[in-house]
């Protein structure tokens, strides 16, 4: 099922007009305009097949970042529920730290009308430099519990429409 949402996000970031029209049907006019601004500055988006470290890689002349896509009918996803989620997050963080990239999570809330996507980043010991540092500071971080477990809380994320609007100014 998550492959559907990986393809959806890939098409949005790549600026596929038909897909943009479909996913913004229930969005406000402001959200729709923000989504369609990606047509001016689309990304080249690579979808990883199989069990690689990350689901998507978005590449453009000014920003590039790996994206891990999660979807749920629940507004909160707890990484502590499986060792695989925790290990995947640690590997993504380690790889991004080595390469100076921002580890990005995109969370799609199923059954939500309007802008159903939220964007997050992971906290890094050494934040990236250059233009990536600006984006790093703007994105909300994944919440951590007192025990140190990561949590995706949909209502705390940046709406995808705002993310796109910021990237396409």
Tab-separated table of C-alpha atoms in Angstrom:
chain	number	residue	atom	x	y	z
A	1	UNK	CA	0.000	0.000	0.000
A	2	UNK	CA	2.794	2.447	0.806
A	3	UNK	CA	4.051	2.122	-2.784
A	4	UNK	CA	0.933	4.018	-3.875
A	5	UNK	CA	1.904	6.960	-1.692
A	6	UNK	CA	5.561	6.804	-2.741
A	7	UNK	CA	4.410	7.121	-6.350
A	8	UNK	CA	2.007	9.913	-5.408
A	9	UNK	CA	4.729	11.971	-3.722
A	10	UNK	CA	7.146	11.242	-6.565
A	11	UNK	CA	4.621	12.589	-9.066
A	12	UNK	CA	3.885	15.677	-6.977
A	13	UNK	CA	7.556	16.618	-6.620
A	14	UNK	CA	8.215	15.847	-10.296
A	15	UNK	CA	5.374	18.184	-11.293
A	16	UNK	CA	3.001	15.742	-13.002
A	17	UNK	CA	0.036	17.995	-13.885
A	18	UNK	CA	-2.667	15.299	-13.940
A	19	UNK	CA	-1.602	13.955	-10.573
A	20	UNK	CA	-1.437	17.463	-9.097
A	21	UNK	CA	-5.002	18.095	-10.277
A	22	UNK	CA	-6.141	14.829	-8.696
A	23	UNK	CA	-4.456	15.228	-5.287
A	24	UNK	CA	-5.475	18.875	-4.877
A	25	UNK	CA	-9.200	18.400	-5.568
A	26	UNK	CA	-10.107	18.748	-1.894
A	27	UNK	CA	-7.434	21.355	-1.112
A	28	UNK	CA	-8.019	25.045	-0.515
A	29	UNK	CA	-7.188	27.441	-3.360
A	30	UNK	CA	-4.055	28.525	-1.489
A	31	UNK	CA	-2.882	24.901	-1.055
A	32	UNK	CA	-3.656	24.123	-4.704
A	33	UNK	CA	-1.662	27.137	-5.920
A	34	UNK	CA	1.274	26.093	-3.748
A	35	UNK	CA	1.185	22.521	-5.112
A	36	UNK	CA	1.073	23.775	-8.705
A	37	UNK	CA	4.075	26.053	-8.116
A	38	UNK	CA	6.196	22.880	-8.415
A	39	UNK	CA	5.598	23.113	-12.189
A	40	UNK	CA	8.023	26.072	-12.276
A	41	UNK	CA	10.819	24.185	-10.486
A	42	UNK	CA	10.177	20.422	-10.516
A	43	UNK	CA	12.504	17.841	-9.042
A	44	UNK	CA	14.033	14.829	-10.712
A	45	UNK	CA	12.738	12.133	-8.356
A	46	UNK	CA	14.157	8.632	-8.115
A	47	UNK	CA	12.075	5.921	-6.490
A	48	UNK	CA	14.139	3.202	-4.812
A	49	UNK	CA	13.089	-0.335	-5.531
A	50	UNK	CA	13.122	-3.018	-2.881
A	51	UNK	CA	14.585	-2.572	0.564
A	52	UNK	CA	17.121	0.196	0.007
A	53	UNK	CA	17.822	2.795	2.670
A	54	UNK	CA	15.244	5.327	1.455
A	55	UNK	CA	12.040	5.469	-0.625
A	56	UNK	CA	12.663	8.549	-2.796
A	57	UNK	CA	15.514	10.852	-3.714
A	58	UNK	CA	14.536	14.338	-4.900
A	59	UNK	CA	17.198	16.133	-6.929
A	60	UNK	CA	17.289	19.672	-8.259
A	61	UNK	CA	20.039	22.221	-8.868
A	62	UNK	CA	19.431	23.967	-5.528
A	63	UNK	CA	18.188	21.217	-3.174
A	64	UNK	CA	18.551	17.452	-3.003
A	65	UNK	CA	17.311	15.192	-0.240
A	66	UNK	CA	16.380	11.578	0.494
A	67	UNK	CA	12.782	10.994	1.559
A	68	UNK	CA	11.396	8.169	3.652
A	69	UNK	CA	7.633	7.874	3.049
A	70	UNK	CA	5.238	6.732	5.772
A	71	UNK	CA	1.462	6.462	5.625
A	72	UNK	CA	-1.141	5.625	8.221
A	73	UNK	CA	-4.800	6.067	9.051
A	74	UNK	CA	-3.594	7.147	12.505
A	75	UNK	CA	-2.149	10.635	13.048
A	76	UNK	CA	0.780	9.287	15.092
A	77	UNK	CA	3.382	6.705	14.030
A	78	UNK	CA	5.649	5.429	16.807
A	79	UNK	CA	9.012	4.104	15.696
A	80	UNK	CA	9.226	2.042	18.877
A	81	UNK	CA	6.566	-0.325	17.535
A	82	UNK	CA	9.131	-2.191	15.405
A	83	UNK	CA	12.882	-2.621	15.465
A	84	UNK	CA	12.886	-2.234	11.681
A	85	UNK	CA	11.561	1.357	11.870
A	86	UNK	CA	14.166	2.262	14.481
A	87	UNK	CA	17.035	0.673	12.570
A	88	UNK	CA	15.918	2.273	9.319
A	89	UNK	CA	15.869	5.726	10.952
A	90	UNK	CA	19.332	5.272	12.452
A	91	UNK	CA	20.774	4.131	9.121
A	92	UNK	CA	19.177	7.052	7.271
A	93	UNK	CA	20.511	9.512	9.842
A	94	UNK	CA	24.016	8.046	9.699
A	95	UNK	CA	24.125	8.047	5.870
A	96	UNK	CA	22.778	11.599	5.627
A	97	UNK	CA	25.237	12.847	8.243
A	98	UNK	CA	28.128	11.398	6.249
A	99	UNK	CA	26.916	13.014	3.022
A	100	UNK	CA	25.727	16.349	4.443
A	101	UNK	CA	22.102	15.728	3.431
A	102	UNK	CA	18.867	16.340	5.307
A	103	UNK	CA	17.044	13.129	6.292
A	104	UNK	CA	13.426	13.899	5.336
A	105	UNK	CA	10.266	12.024	6.319
A	106	UNK	CA	7.001	12.511	4.425
A	107	UNK	CA	3.892	11.348	6.292
A	108	UNK	CA	0.621	10.784	4.420
A	109	UNK	CA	-2.490	10.634	6.604
A	110	UNK	CA	-4.977	8.307	4.925
A	111	UNK	CA	-8.569	9.472	4.563
A	112	UNK	CA	-7.658	13.128	5.117
A	113	UNK	CA	-9.238	15.817	2.948
A	114	UNK	CA	-7.137	18.776	1.868
A	115	UNK	CA	-3.362	18.666	2.178
A	116	UNK	CA	-2.874	15.175	3.615
A	117	UNK	CA	0.955	15.225	3.541
A	118	UNK	CA	3.286	16.462	6.280
A	119	UNK	CA	7.056	16.883	6.043
A	120	UNK	CA	9.622	16.395	8.829
A	121	UNK	CA	13.365	16.134	9.245
A	122	UNK	CA	15.516	14.242	11.683
A	123	UNK	CA	17.681	16.099	14.184
A	124	UNK	CA	21.377	15.945	13.276
A	125	UNK	CA	24.465	16.503	15.433
A	126	UNK	CA	26.131	18.374	12.581
A	127	UNK	CA	23.473	20.126	10.476
A	128	UNK	CA	24.190	20.428	6.753
A	129	UNK	CA	25.886	23.518	5.333
A	130	UNK	CA	25.039	25.846	2.459
A	131	UNK	CA	21.499	26.121	1.094
A	132	UNK	CA	20.571	22.842	2.792
A	133	UNK	CA	21.105	24.507	6.178
A	134	UNK	CA	18.298	26.982	5.431
A	135	UNK	CA	15.877	24.172	4.640
A	136	UNK	CA	17.087	22.215	7.671
A	137	UNK	CA	16.197	25.079	10.019
A	138	UNK	CA	12.718	25.530	8.506
A	139	UNK	CA	11.550	21.924	8.705
A	140	UNK	CA	10.004	20.591	11.917
A	141	UNK	CA	11.830	17.690	13.563
A	142	UNK	CA	10.499	14.271	14.380
A	143	UNK	CA	9.360	14.310	17.987
A	144	UNK	CA	11.186	12.113	20.483
A	145	UNK	CA	9.694	10.518	23.569
A	146	UNK	CA	11.345	10.715	26.994
A	147	UNK	CA	12.756	7.255	26.262
A	148	UNK	CA	14.368	8.612	23.076
A	149	UNK	CA	12.035	6.893	20.594
A	150	UNK	CA	11.099	8.796	17.442
A	151	UNK	CA	7.477	9.693	16.731
A	152	UNK	CA	5.837	11.061	13.577
A	153	UNK	CA	3.003	13.277	14.775
A	154	UNK	CA	1.085	14.431	11.683
A	155	UNK	CA	-0.269	17.615	13.249
A	156	UNK	CA	3.277	18.819	14.068
A	157	UNK	CA	4.601	18.467	10.509
A	158	UNK	CA	4.920	21.069	7.765
A	159	UNK	CA	2.126	20.766	5.194
A	160	UNK	CA	3.503	19.644	1.840
A	161	UNK	CA	1.892	22.685	0.191
A	162	UNK	CA	3.990	24.994	2.423
A	163	UNK	CA	7.106	22.930	1.775
A	164	UNK	CA	6.618	23.167	-1.997
A	165	UNK	CA	5.777	26.870	-1.798
A	166	UNK	CA	9.001	27.512	0.109
A	167	UNK	CA	11.125	25.448	-2.311
A	168	UNK	CA	9.652	27.113	-5.399
A	169	UNK	CA	9.897	30.787	-4.416
